[in-house]
Amino acid sequence: MESELKEMLIDLDTIKRSLPDPSLLASIDKMQSRVEHLTDLAKSAPVRRSKVKDMSAEVVDSNPYSRLMALQRMGIVANYERIREFSVAIVGIGGVGSVAAEMLTRCGIGRLLLYDYDKVELANMNRLFFRPEQVGMTKTDAAVQTLSDINPDVVLESYTMNITTLQGFETFMSSLKNKTFSPSKEGSGVDLVLSCVDNYEARMVVNQACNELNQTWMESGVSEDAVSGHIQLLVPGETACFACAPPLVVASGVDERTLKREGVCAASLPTTMGVVAGLLVQNTLKYLLKFGHVSPYLGYNALKDFFPTMEMKPNPQCSNTACLQRQKEYILAKPARDAAAAKAKKDEVSVPEGPVHDDNEWNISVVDDAEPVTENASSSDTLPDGLVHELPIADEFQKPSDPEEMTNSVDDLDELRKQLEALNAD
Amino acid sequence: MESELKEMLIDLDTIKRSLPDPSLLASIDKMQSRVEHLTDLAKSAPVRRSKVKDMSAEVVDSNPYSRLMALQRMGIVANYERIREFSVAIVGIGGVGSVAAEMLTRCGIGRLLLYDYDKVELANMNRLFFRPEQVGMTKTDAAVQTLSDINPDVVLESYTMNITTLQGFETFMSSLKNKTFSPSKEGSGVDLVLSCVDNYEARMVVNQACNELNQTWMESGVSEDAVSGHIQLLVPGETACFACAPPLVVASGVDERTLKREGVCAASLPTTMGVVAGLLVQNTLKYLLKFGHVSPYLGYNALKDFFPTMEMKPNPQCSNTACLQRQKEYILAKPARDAAAAKAKKDEVSVPEGPVHDDNEWNISVVDDAEPVTENASSSDTLPDGLVHELPIADEFQKPSDPEEMTNSVDDLDELRKQLEALNAD
């Protein structure tokens, strides 16, 4: 805009000098002052920050990454800058997905893939991220606008479409497989898929895609009464998939009949969605950057500030054939996993100075893979305190022959370590 | 800008018609197309949403409050629109305070008082809320700009100053006492103070002000290694004040010596700060709108997804004289509280149809006020699992005569109810 205004001033000057009629001079003068005023306005408009080539740990006010790189000095993360190598796909850019996208953008993630078909409405303003001036834009366009302003270093790809349609699913699959960003990466083209959708059908589609691609993903959800939510880690073949067990919600004490009624508008709160997005991205960072313990399942009951945890094994009778295939592969790969774990343990002993937190090594992958088929996720009354099923229980989960169904809440790392040691001792 | 551009088009047309020299026509034409292009740009500039007189529950895309008013229909909140009557003061508009302010703004809070003396820097961009284009602005100015765009219905007051200076403290006190917004309100002019500061001195100043004003407040904090945080409710005379007991942090497994070193830049994450802000504002909503259980203390250990809870009684040897005065008043008011509780219980029984959640009645005020001086907050090794002291223990807390120090973690409402019933039975 500024350059255009400058050109106009030159043009006006030219006209002025060639004008034979002095009566027109007043008009030209007025126009010149108008253009000068517009120039001032244009100059005060926002300036975008420029791209940053390397993440610096330098402690200066002008460094957008200093407080993140400090995680290395504090002994939390071994190599923070690796975050630039990762691709994360976020399906659903609503109350949870948009905040998750903003958090990852501010953390300097390498590449974000954003999927949504909806438009921004004023009715979305009770959640974080979107602004009233974006009403009418697609959520993907509005998100790209905001996120690229916040951090131009992040590669943003947006897909304005519905993944539950036939064509949408194809585009979804091919976008996840695309490896242009990191051609040498194993598996699919993304490191993690975050499901932030608000309905069962879309979750089943994400589940299908991830089972087919052998893609680890995290699921998130917030109840329709806005006061509970959850996140869940799904590793094809290793943990329950979304079809293995009926989805769970944190019991909020609300009569289920007050939920899911025809034509009832769901409640939502920026607090609940902000907390769920925060827990989701925190676990994403732990998973990608290998620190702390990644929660297999974490619930949030806002009325009681209660956070149940648990784990779910895959269901050998799962109705999803891709899931069954991944389960088979997971069992076959057990000897290789055991050998790798033994080697890692040996290597660790020989390292003279380990990281501050050797918690890192005890990530979700080491938990209890001894007999993955003897226990399986399912229904029944073995749920941890405070959790209930969100949907009616499917028939296939009610077989009386099913063994003990669900492992109990394990939120202590020492406990996990002891369990692993007990398994290794067998 | 649009009107100015329109005027310019008229001027250009006038010049064109009076021009004797055809050689100038090309210049004028070029200018006209430039002005038209600028007009298009100006038209796409943001339009602010207009104020809304009443909160409507109507389920239409254009209603910014539909999803909040739905909390009533869902049986969570009895009267959501009361939120417009409340004033909340937020001290410190950093990584936690700014997000708390945005959440309350999107929830349609009546009035926000914002306190900070700092400026926005690029080094703040790893947390939510502030944008790179706001670098150099004061945090209060930038916050008012963003928040008034998001929700023009909220009354915003900003105080660009340091509350720890003598004059700053005076302004802080008088702003909290100002009752212009709700002249009939009892007590101070605000309903809650949220402390979102990043240092001990500022917390002690908020503590002093709130003890003097008998003002309920909530404290929040995030550790310097960015992977733990907490919120705490402080009710003068009823709970421990900030001077009653040394502050606590959730143990993150980090060697304390790696923290608080000279010249070390603290790490921070948008996830941890977003979660702490979400938990803080969720408890603010529960406190103001009287639903669910307000947590007396809630910790967040991000490495383990562990959330310790506990309660702290006031210390009868507290060094803060205003705290001791509030403790005395609280004990003297016990008969009146008992009578009110008995009346409330009687009234509740006579109501034919109660709210969906009778949890509401068991708010923090009913917990354990039988013998407030026999147990008191303090140091020692009676801390719940996973919590450690953030600062060295002060001498006054190490008296061997101190009785049992701290009540244990109580995160279950039924447990609270049982405790209360046991007390009433005595």
Tab-separated table of N, CA and C in Angstrom, chain A residues 1 4 7-8 11-12 15 18-20 24 28 30-31 34-35 37-38 46 59 61-64 67-68 70-71 73-74 102-103 106-107 121-123 125-130 132-133 149-150 224-225 254 265-268 270-272 281-283 286 291 293 295 298 300 302-303 305 307 357, chain B residues 1 4 7-8 11-12 15 18-20 24 28 30-31 34-35 37-38 46 59 61-64 67-68 70-71 73-74 102-103 106-107 121-123 125-130 132-133 149-150 224-225 227 254 265-268 270-272 281-283 286 291 293 295 298 300 302-303 305 307 357:
chain	number	residue	atom	x	y	z
A	1	MET	N	0.825	-1.208	0.000
A	1	MET	CA	0.000	0.000	0.000
A	1	MET	C	0.864	1.265	0.000
A	4	GLU	N	2.262	2.169	-3.418
A	4	GLU	CA	1.240	2.710	-4.305
A	4	GLU	C	0.952	4.177	-4.003
A	7	GLU	N	3.734	6.369	-5.378
A	7	GLU	CA	3.558	6.583	-6.819
A	7	GLU	C	2.510	7.659	-7.087
A	8	MET	N	1.446	7.632	-6.293
A	8	MET	CA	0.384	8.609	-6.493
A	8	MET	C	0.875	10.022	-6.244
A	11	ASP	N	2.739	11.151	-9.308
A	11	ASP	CA	1.780	11.463	-10.376
A	11	ASP	C	1.131	12.828	-10.158
A	12	LEU	N	0.726	13.042	-8.892
A	12	LEU	CA	0.064	14.314	-8.575
A	12	LEU	C	0.990	15.493	-8.843
A	15	ILE	N	1.180	16.153	-12.613
A	15	ILE	CA	-0.017	16.844	-13.091
A	15	ILE	C	0.033	18.319	-12.720
A	18	SER	N	2.258	20.442	-14.903
A	18	SER	CA	1.812	20.619	-16.289
A	18	SER	C	0.467	21.336	-16.397
A	19	LEU	N	-0.128	21.690	-15.249
A	19	LEU	CA	-1.481	22.243	-15.295
A	19	LEU	C	-1.496	23.682	-15.794
A	20	PRO	N	-2.304	23.926	-16.795
A	20	PRO	CA	-2.401	25.309	-17.282
A	20	PRO	C	-3.433	26.105	-16.458
A	24	LEU	N	-7.554	24.438	-10.837
A	24	LEU	CA	-7.479	23.017	-10.480
A	24	LEU	C	-6.439	22.765	-9.394
A	28	ILE	N	-5.816	19.594	-6.542
A	28	ILE	CA	-4.599	18.778	-6.488
A	28	ILE	C	-3.963	18.855	-5.101
A	30	LYS	N	-5.418	19.435	-2.259
A	30	LYS	CA	-6.239	18.674	-1.316
A	30	LYS	C	-5.928	17.170	-1.443
A	31	MET	N	-5.811	16.741	-2.722
A	31	MET	CA	-5.511	15.328	-2.947
A	31	MET	C	-4.153	14.944	-2.378
A	34	ARG	N	-4.409	14.451	1.242
A	34	ARG	CA	-5.116	13.182	1.512
A	34	ARG	C	-4.169	11.995	1.376
A	35	VAL	N	-3.395	12.002	0.296
A	35	VAL	CA	-2.473	10.890	0.082
A	35	VAL	C	-1.430	10.832	1.201
A	37	HIS	N	-1.856	11.781	4.252
A	37	HIS	CA	-2.534	11.243	5.445
A	37	HIS	C	-2.656	9.712	5.367
A	38	LEU	N	-3.061	9.243	4.168
A	38	LEU	CA	-3.185	7.788	3.981
A	38	LEU	C	-1.837	7.094	4.161
A	46	PRO	N	0.321	-2.977	10.980
A	46	PRO	CA	1.208	-4.006	11.534
A	46	PRO	C	2.326	-4.426	10.591
A	59	VAL	N	19.714	-14.992	25.120
A	59	VAL	CA	18.725	-14.384	26.003
A	59	VAL	C	18.624	-12.885	25.705
A	61	ASP	N	15.583	-9.817	24.270
A	61	ASP	CA	14.138	-9.596	24.127
A	61	ASP	C	13.636	-9.895	22.719
A	62	SER	N	14.543	-9.768	21.730
A	62	SER	CA	14.115	-9.891	20.340
A	62	SER	C	14.141	-11.326	19.828
A	63	ASN	N	14.496	-12.264	20.682
A	63	ASN	CA	14.583	-13.663	20.249
A	63	ASN	C	13.294	-14.423	20.592
A	64	PRO	N	12.491	-14.797	19.573
A	64	PRO	CA	11.221	-15.465	19.881
A	64	PRO	C	11.391	-16.890	20.408
A	67	ARG	N	12.973	-18.622	25.247
A	67	ARG	CA	12.335	-19.302	26.380
A	67	ARG	C	12.065	-20.777	26.100
A	68	LEU	N	12.089	-21.132	24.808
A	68	LEU	CA	11.916	-22.540	24.441
A	68	LEU	C	13.269	-23.256	24.474
A	70	ALA	N	15.579	-22.518	26.315
A	70	ALA	CA	15.952	-22.630	27.732
A	70	ALA	C	15.560	-23.988	28.313
A	71	LEU	N	14.631	-24.700	27.652
A	71	LEU	CA	14.242	-26.038	28.115
A	71	LEU	C	15.437	-26.994	28.074
A	73	ARG	N	18.694	-25.980	28.575
A	73	ARG	CA	19.562	-25.611	29.694
A	73	ARG	C	18.984	-26.106	31.019
A	74	MET	N	17.641	-26.150	31.084
A	74	MET	CA	16.980	-26.588	32.316
A	74	MET	C	16.977	-28.118	32.437
A	102	GLU	N	-2.263	-23.040	17.492
A	102	GLU	CA	-1.537	-21.840	17.937
A	102	GLU	C	-0.380	-22.220	18.864
A	103	MET	N	-0.623	-23.163	19.786
A	103	MET	CA	0.449	-23.569	20.710
A	103	MET	C	1.630	-24.160	19.939
A	106	ARG	N	3.526	-21.437	18.089
A	106	ARG	CA	4.366	-20.638	18.977
A	106	ARG	C	5.557	-21.443	19.482
A	107	CYS	N	5.423	-22.768	19.522
A	107	CYS	CA	6.542	-23.630	19.913
A	107	CYS	C	7.522	-23.829	18.759
A	121	GLU	N	-17.892	-18.287	12.872
A	121	GLU	CA	-19.150	-17.607	13.187
A	121	GLU	C	-18.990	-16.818	14.480
A	122	LEU	N	-19.857	-15.847	14.714
A	122	LEU	CA	-19.828	-15.134	15.997
A	122	LEU	C	-20.078	-16.104	17.158
A	123	ALA	N	-20.853	-17.176	16.878
A	123	ALA	CA	-21.136	-18.168	17.923
A	123	ALA	C	-19.884	-18.915	18.376
A	125	MET	N	-17.140	-17.276	19.250
A	125	MET	CA	-16.308	-16.303	19.964
A	125	MET	C	-16.154	-16.589	21.451
A	126	ASN	N	-16.900	-17.575	21.973
A	126	ASN	CA	-16.728	-17.933	23.385
A	126	ASN	C	-15.582	-18.925	23.592
A	127	ARG	N	-14.844	-19.215	22.529
A	127	ARG	CA	-13.642	-20.028	22.656
A	127	ARG	C	-12.456	-19.195	22.180
A	128	LEU	N	-11.238	-19.629	22.530
A	128	LEU	CA	-10.056	-18.855	22.157
A	128	LEU	C	-9.831	-18.878	20.643
A	129	PHE	N	-8.918	-18.074	20.179
A	129	PHE	CA	-8.308	-18.067	18.850
A	129	PHE	C	-8.994	-17.192	17.791
A	130	PHE	N	-10.206	-17.555	17.325
A	130	PHE	CA	-10.777	-16.777	16.225
A	130	PHE	C	-11.261	-15.414	16.715
A	132	PRO	N	-13.645	-11.709	15.954
A	132	PRO	CA	-14.897	-11.317	15.285
A	132	PRO	C	-14.689	-10.871	13.838
A	133	GLU	N	-13.549	-10.241	13.557
A	133	GLU	CA	-13.304	-9.749	12.200
A	133	GLU	C	-13.111	-10.888	11.197
A	149	ASP	N	1.070	-14.917	10.827
A	149	ASP	CA	1.476	-13.667	11.471
A	149	ASP	C	2.270	-13.940	12.745
A	150	ILE	N	1.806	-14.919	13.515
A	150	ILE	CA	2.444	-15.231	14.799
A	150	ILE	C	3.837	-15.803	14.591
A	224	GLU	N	-20.550	-32.335	25.778
A	224	GLU	CA	-21.497	-31.314	25.306
A	224	GLU	C	-21.957	-30.376	26.416
A	225	ASP	N	-21.722	-30.763	27.676
A	225	ASP	CA	-22.055	-29.840	28.771
A	225	ASP	C	-20.851	-28.978	29.142
A	254	VAL	N	-23.727	-35.165	35.161
A	254	VAL	CA	-24.885	-34.709	34.409
A	254	VAL	C	-25.672	-35.915	33.904
A	265	CYS	N	-28.364	-27.097	21.381
A	265	CYS	CA	-27.061	-26.506	21.096
A	265	CYS	C	-26.114	-26.857	22.227
A	266	ALA	N	-24.963	-27.447	21.899
A	266	ALA	CA	-23.998	-27.843	22.917
A	266	ALA	C	-23.398	-26.611	23.572
A	267	ALA	N	-23.126	-26.732	24.875
A	267	ALA	CA	-22.433	-25.662	25.585
A	267	ALA	C	-20.933	-25.778	25.334
A	268	SER	N	-20.208	-24.687	25.457
A	268	SER	CA	-18.752	-24.763	25.397
A	268	SER	C	-18.135	-23.624	26.183
A	270	PRO	N	-14.184	-21.567	26.969
A	270	PRO	CA	-12.790	-21.408	26.545
A	270	PRO	C	-11.830	-22.088	27.522
A	271	THR	N	-12.260	-22.203	28.801
A	271	THR	CA	-11.424	-22.795	29.838
A	271	THR	C	-11.221	-24.288	29.575
A	272	THR	N	-12.342	-25.029	29.463
A	272	THR	CA	-12.255	-26.477	29.257
A	272	THR	C	-11.492	-26.785	27.977
A	281	VAL	N	-1.353	-30.733	23.505
A	281	VAL	CA	-0.089	-30.289	22.898
A	281	VAL	C	1.091	-30.581	23.829
A	282	GLN	N	0.852	-30.506	25.140
A	282	GLN	CA	1.937	-30.872	26.063
A	282	GLN	C	2.348	-32.322	25.813
A	283	ASN	N	1.356	-33.221	25.661
A	283	ASN	CA	1.680	-34.619	25.387
A	283	ASN	C	2.270	-34.799	23.994
A	286	LYS	N	5.903	-33.874	24.478
A	286	LYS	CA	6.595	-34.961	25.185
A	286	LYS	C	6.862	-36.133	24.233
A	291	PHE	N	10.481	-36.419	26.177
A	291	PHE	CA	10.724	-36.115	27.593
A	291	PHE	C	9.455	-36.454	28.372
A	293	HIS	N	6.512	-38.392	30.570
A	293	HIS	CA	5.699	-39.569	30.306
A	293	HIS	C	4.487	-39.161	29.479
A	295	SER	N	0.847	-39.567	28.379
A	295	SER	CA	-0.320	-40.227	28.968
A	295	SER	C	-1.070	-41.037	27.917
A	298	LEU	N	-5.994	-39.439	29.428
A	298	LEU	CA	-6.076	-38.485	30.535
A	298	LEU	C	-7.420	-37.778	30.431
A	300	TYR	N	-10.399	-35.050	32.120
A	300	TYR	CA	-10.480	-33.800	32.893
A	300	TYR	C	-11.923	-33.573	33.288
A	302	ALA	N	-13.996	-30.979	35.091
A	302	ALA	CA	-13.829	-29.587	35.530
A	302	ALA	C	-14.580	-29.291	36.819
A	303	LEU	N	-15.699	-29.970	37.075
A	303	LEU	CA	-16.475	-29.674	38.280
A	303	LEU	C	-15.709	-30.059	39.542
A	305	ASP	N	-12.197	-30.921	39.413
A	305	ASP	CA	-10.761	-30.894	39.146
A	305	ASP	C	-10.162	-32.281	39.366
A	307	PHE	N	-8.661	-35.806	37.418
A	307	PHE	CA	-7.967	-36.150	36.170
A	307	PHE	C	-7.680	-37.650	36.111
A	357	HIS	N	16.855	-36.002	33.458
A	357	HIS	CA	15.714	-36.892	33.636
A	357	HIS	C	15.905	-38.168	32.866
B	1	MET	N	-10.930	5.673	6.270
B	1	MET	CA	-10.081	5.580	5.078
B	1	MET	C	-10.936	5.488	3.798
B	4	GLU	N	-12.286	8.842	2.612
B	4	GLU	CA	-11.245	9.664	2.010
B	4	GLU	C	-10.954	9.249	0.571
B	7	GLU	N	-13.700	10.473	-1.739
B	7	GLU	CA	-13.507	11.897	-2.059
B	7	GLU	C	-12.445	12.059	-3.153
B	8	MET	N	-11.401	11.262	-3.048
B	8	MET	CA	-10.328	11.363	-4.034
B	8	MET	C	-10.819	11.010	-5.422
B	11	ASP	N	-12.650	13.988	-6.807
B	11	ASP	CA	-11.678	15.013	-7.199
B	11	ASP	C	-11.019	14.675	-8.536
B	12	LEU	N	-10.633	13.418	-8.675
B	12	LEU	CA	-9.966	13.002	-9.911
B	12	LEU	C	-10.890	13.187	-11.119
B	15	ILE	N	-11.044	16.886	-12.069
B	15	ILE	CA	-9.835	17.299	-12.780
B	15	ILE	C	-9.885	16.811	-14.226
B	18	SER	N	-12.081	18.835	-16.524
B	18	SER	CA	-11.629	20.203	-16.831
B	18	SER	C	-10.291	20.228	-17.552
B	19	LEU	N	-9.736	19.058	-17.814
B	19	LEU	CA	-8.382	19.034	-18.367
B	19	LEU	C	-8.359	19.419	-19.849
B	20	PRO	N	-7.525	20.380	-20.166
B	20	PRO	CA	-7.408	20.739	-21.577
B	20	PRO	C	-6.370	19.864	-22.283
B	24	LEU	N	-2.289	14.425	-20.130
B	24	LEU	CA	-2.376	14.156	-18.699
B	24	LEU	C	-3.412	13.078	-18.366
B	28	ILE	N	-4.080	10.478	-14.997
B	28	ILE	CA	-5.298	10.507	-14.175
B	28	ILE	C	-5.942	9.114	-14.143
B	30	LYS	N	-4.507	6.238	-14.474
B	30	LYS	CA	-3.704	5.352	-13.639
B	30	LYS	C	-4.015	5.595	-12.154
B	31	MET	N	-4.147	6.903	-11.825
B	31	MET	CA	-4.459	7.236	-10.440
B	31	MET	C	-5.822	6.699	-10.021
B	34	ARG	N	-5.596	3.134	-9.238
B	34	ARG	CA	-4.892	2.957	-7.956
B	34	ARG	C	-5.842	3.187	-6.779
B	35	VAL	N	-6.620	4.275	-6.882
B	35	VAL	CA	-7.551	4.598	-5.782
B	35	VAL	C	-8.601	3.496	-5.635
B	37	HIS	N	-8.188	0.354	-6.346
B	37	HIS	CA	-7.537	-0.790	-5.701
B	37	HIS	C	-7.420	-0.585	-4.189
B	38	LEU	N	-7.016	0.641	-3.800
B	38	LEU	CA	-6.899	0.947	-2.372
B	38	LEU	C	-8.254	0.832	-1.677
B	46	PRO	N	-10.633	-5.138	8.930
B	46	PRO	CA	-11.510	-5.650	9.976
B	46	PRO	C	-12.642	-4.709	10.379
B	59	VAL	N	-30.135	-19.889	19.552
B	59	VAL	CA	-29.143	-20.708	18.858
B	59	VAL	C	-29.048	-20.272	17.405
B	61	ASP	N	-25.984	-18.584	14.482
B	61	ASP	CA	-24.545	-18.417	14.275
B	61	ASP	C	-24.041	-17.043	14.698
B	62	SER	N	-24.941	-16.052	14.677
B	62	SER	CA	-24.509	-14.683	14.932
B	62	SER	C	-24.542	-14.309	16.413
B	63	ASN	N	-24.881	-15.260	17.283
B	63	ASN	CA	-24.975	-14.954	18.712
B	63	ASN	C	-23.698	-15.375	19.437
B	64	PRO	N	-22.890	-14.409	19.903
B	64	PRO	CA	-21.625	-14.776	20.541
B	64	PRO	C	-21.794	-15.441	21.908
B	67	ARG	N	-23.405	-20.411	23.153
B	67	ARG	CA	-22.773	-21.602	23.714
B	67	ARG	C	-22.507	-21.478	25.206
B	68	LEU	N	-22.528	-20.229	25.699
B	68	LEU	CA	-22.359	-20.006	27.137
B	68	LEU	C	-23.707	-20.104	27.846
B	70	ALA	N	-26.014	-21.845	26.930
B	70	ALA	CA	-26.395	-23.266	26.901
B	70	ALA	C	-26.013	-23.976	28.196
B	71	LEU	N	-25.088	-23.398	28.956
B	71	LEU	CA	-24.707	-23.988	30.242
B	71	LEU	C	-25.897	-24.039	31.200
B	73	ARG	N	-29.165	-24.435	30.139
B	73	ARG	CA	-30.029	-25.509	29.660
B	73	ARG	C	-29.456	-26.880	30.014
B	74	MET	N	-28.097	-26.943	30.063
B	74	MET	CA	-27.444	-28.211	30.383
B	74	MET	C	-27.453	-28.480	31.892
B	102	GLU	N	-8.169	-13.152	28.360
B	102	GLU	CA	-8.883	-13.487	27.126
B	102	GLU	C	-10.037	-14.444	27.405
B	103	MET	N	-9.806	-15.443	28.250
B	103	MET	CA	-10.881	-16.404	28.564
B	103	MET	C	-12.062	-15.689	29.231
B	106	ARG	N	-13.934	-13.582	26.695
B	106	ARG	CA	-14.775	-14.397	25.799
B	106	ARG	C	-15.974	-14.975	26.556
B	107	CYS	N	-15.839	-15.141	27.870
B	107	CYS	CA	-16.971	-15.601	28.692
B	107	CYS	C	-17.940	-14.461	28.988
B	121	GLU	N	7.501	-8.166	24.105
B	121	GLU	CA	8.762	-8.417	23.397
B	121	GLU	C	8.601	-9.636	22.489
B	122	LEU	N	9.467	-9.764	21.512
B	122	LEU	CA	9.439	-10.977	20.674
B	122	LEU	C	9.687	-12.225	21.523
B	123	ALA	N	10.452	-12.051	22.626
B	123	ALA	CA	10.727	-13.193	23.518
B	123	ALA	C	9.469	-13.709	24.214
B	125	MET	N	6.723	-14.416	22.495
B	125	MET	CA	5.897	-15.035	21.440
B	125	MET	C	5.752	-16.542	21.576
B	126	ASN	N	6.493	-17.156	22.522
B	126	ASN	CA	6.317	-18.600	22.736
B	126	ASN	C	5.169	-18.890	23.698
B	127	ARG	N	4.432	-17.856	24.089
B	127	ARG	CA	3.220	-18.061	24.882
B	127	ARG	C	2.038	-17.505	24.089
B	128	LEU	N	0.813	-17.889	24.482
B	128	LEU	CA	-0.370	-17.437	23.748
B	128	LEU	C	-0.581	-15.926	23.916
B	129	PHE	N	-1.486	-15.393	23.165
B	129	PHE	CA	-2.100	-14.067	23.285
B	129	PHE	C	-1.408	-12.921	22.523
B	130	PHE	N	-0.209	-12.507	22.920
B	130	PHE	CA	0.380	-11.342	22.260
B	130	PHE	C	0.867	-11.702	20.862
B	132	PRO	N	3.259	-10.580	17.268
B	132	PRO	CA	4.517	-9.892	16.940
B	132	PRO	C	4.319	-8.407	16.618
B	133	GLU	N	3.166	-8.054	16.015
B	133	GLU	CA	2.944	-6.656	15.657
B	133	GLU	C	2.744	-5.773	16.888
B	149	ASP	N	-11.442	-5.728	20.896
B	149	ASP	CA	-11.849	-6.252	19.585
B	149	ASP	C	-12.645	-7.545	19.746
B	150	ILE	N	-12.191	-8.410	20.649
B	150	ILE	CA	-12.832	-9.713	20.824
B	150	ILE	C	-14.233	-9.563	21.410
B	224	GLU	N	10.076	-22.387	36.844
B	224	GLU	CA	11.032	-21.824	35.883
B	224	GLU	C	11.493	-22.844	34.845
B	225	ASP	N	11.238	-24.130	35.097
B	225	ASP	CA	11.581	-25.127	34.085
B	225	ASP	C	10.382	-25.414	33.176
B	227	VAL	N	7.607	-26.884	33.361
B	227	VAL	CA	6.848	-28.135	33.320
B	227	VAL	C	6.020	-28.403	34.576
B	254	VAL	N	13.263	-31.981	38.737
B	254	VAL	CA	14.419	-31.194	38.341
B	254	VAL	C	15.224	-30.834	39.582
B	265	CYS	N	17.942	-17.547	32.098
B	265	CYS	CA	16.634	-17.199	31.553
B	265	CYS	C	15.681	-18.349	31.789
B	266	ALA	N	14.524	-18.074	32.392
B	266	ALA	CA	13.547	-19.125	32.679
B	266	ALA	C	12.958	-19.651	31.379
B	267	ALA	N	12.673	-20.948	31.378
B	267	ALA	CA	11.983	-21.546	30.237
B	267	ALA	C	10.485	-21.307	30.377
B	268	SER	N	9.768	-21.336	29.280
B	268	SER	CA	8.305	-21.275	29.359
B	268	SER	C	7.689	-21.945	28.146
B	270	PRO	N	3.743	-22.499	26.002
B	270	PRO	CA	2.354	-22.052	25.882
B	270	PRO	C	1.385	-23.080	26.461
B	271	THR	N	1.813	-24.369	26.455
B	271	THR	CA	0.972	-25.453	26.943
B	271	THR	C	0.766	-25.341	28.453
B	272	THR	N	1.875	-25.312	29.203
B	272	THR	CA	1.780	-25.247	30.661
B	272	THR	C	1.024	-23.993	31.088
B	281	VAL	N	-9.111	-19.887	35.447
B	281	VAL	CA	-10.371	-19.237	35.057
B	281	VAL	C	-11.550	-20.198	35.246
B	282	GLN	N	-11.321	-21.496	35.055
B	282	GLN	CA	-12.405	-22.453	35.330
B	282	GLN	C	-12.822	-22.339	36.794
B	283	ASN	N	-11.839	-22.274	37.695
B	283	ASN	CA	-12.166	-22.145	39.115
B	283	ASN	C	-12.762	-20.771	39.426
B	286	LYS	N	-16.377	-21.152	38.451
B	286	LYS	CA	-17.076	-21.966	39.461
B	286	LYS	C	-17.334	-21.136	40.718
B	291	PHE	N	-20.968	-23.088	40.788
B	291	PHE	CA	-21.205	-24.461	40.333
B	291	PHE	C	-19.944	-25.280	40.597
B	293	HIS	N	-17.021	-27.668	42.339
B	293	HIS	CA	-16.210	-27.524	43.547
B	293	HIS	C	-14.999	-26.650	43.219
B	295	SER	N	-11.352	-25.614	43.742
B	295	SER	CA	-10.186	-26.270	44.349
B	295	SER	C	-9.437	-25.309	45.260
B	298	LEU	N	-4.511	-26.657	43.542
B	298	LEU	CA	-4.426	-27.661	42.481
B	298	LEU	C	-3.080	-27.502	41.788
B	300	TYR	N	-0.083	-28.930	38.913
B	300	TYR	CA	-0.008	-29.573	37.598
B	300	TYR	C	1.434	-29.946	37.330
B	302	ALA	N	3.511	-31.492	34.564
B	302	ALA	CA	3.343	-31.787	33.142
B	302	ALA	C	4.093	-33.040	32.712
B	303	LEU	N	5.218	-33.366	33.373
B	303	LEU	CA	5.991	-34.540	32.958
B	303	LEU	C	5.215	-35.829	33.220
B	305	ASP	N	1.695	-35.763	34.083
B	305	ASP	CA	0.258	-35.500	34.087
B	305	ASP	C	-0.352	-35.858	35.438
B	307	PHE	N	-1.841	-34.273	39.141
B	307	PHE	CA	-2.531	-33.057	39.606
B	307	PHE	C	-2.824	-33.139	41.101
B	357	HIS	N	-27.185	-30.398	39.687
B	357	HIS	CA	-26.027	-30.658	40.551
B	357	HIS	C	-26.251	-30.059	41.922
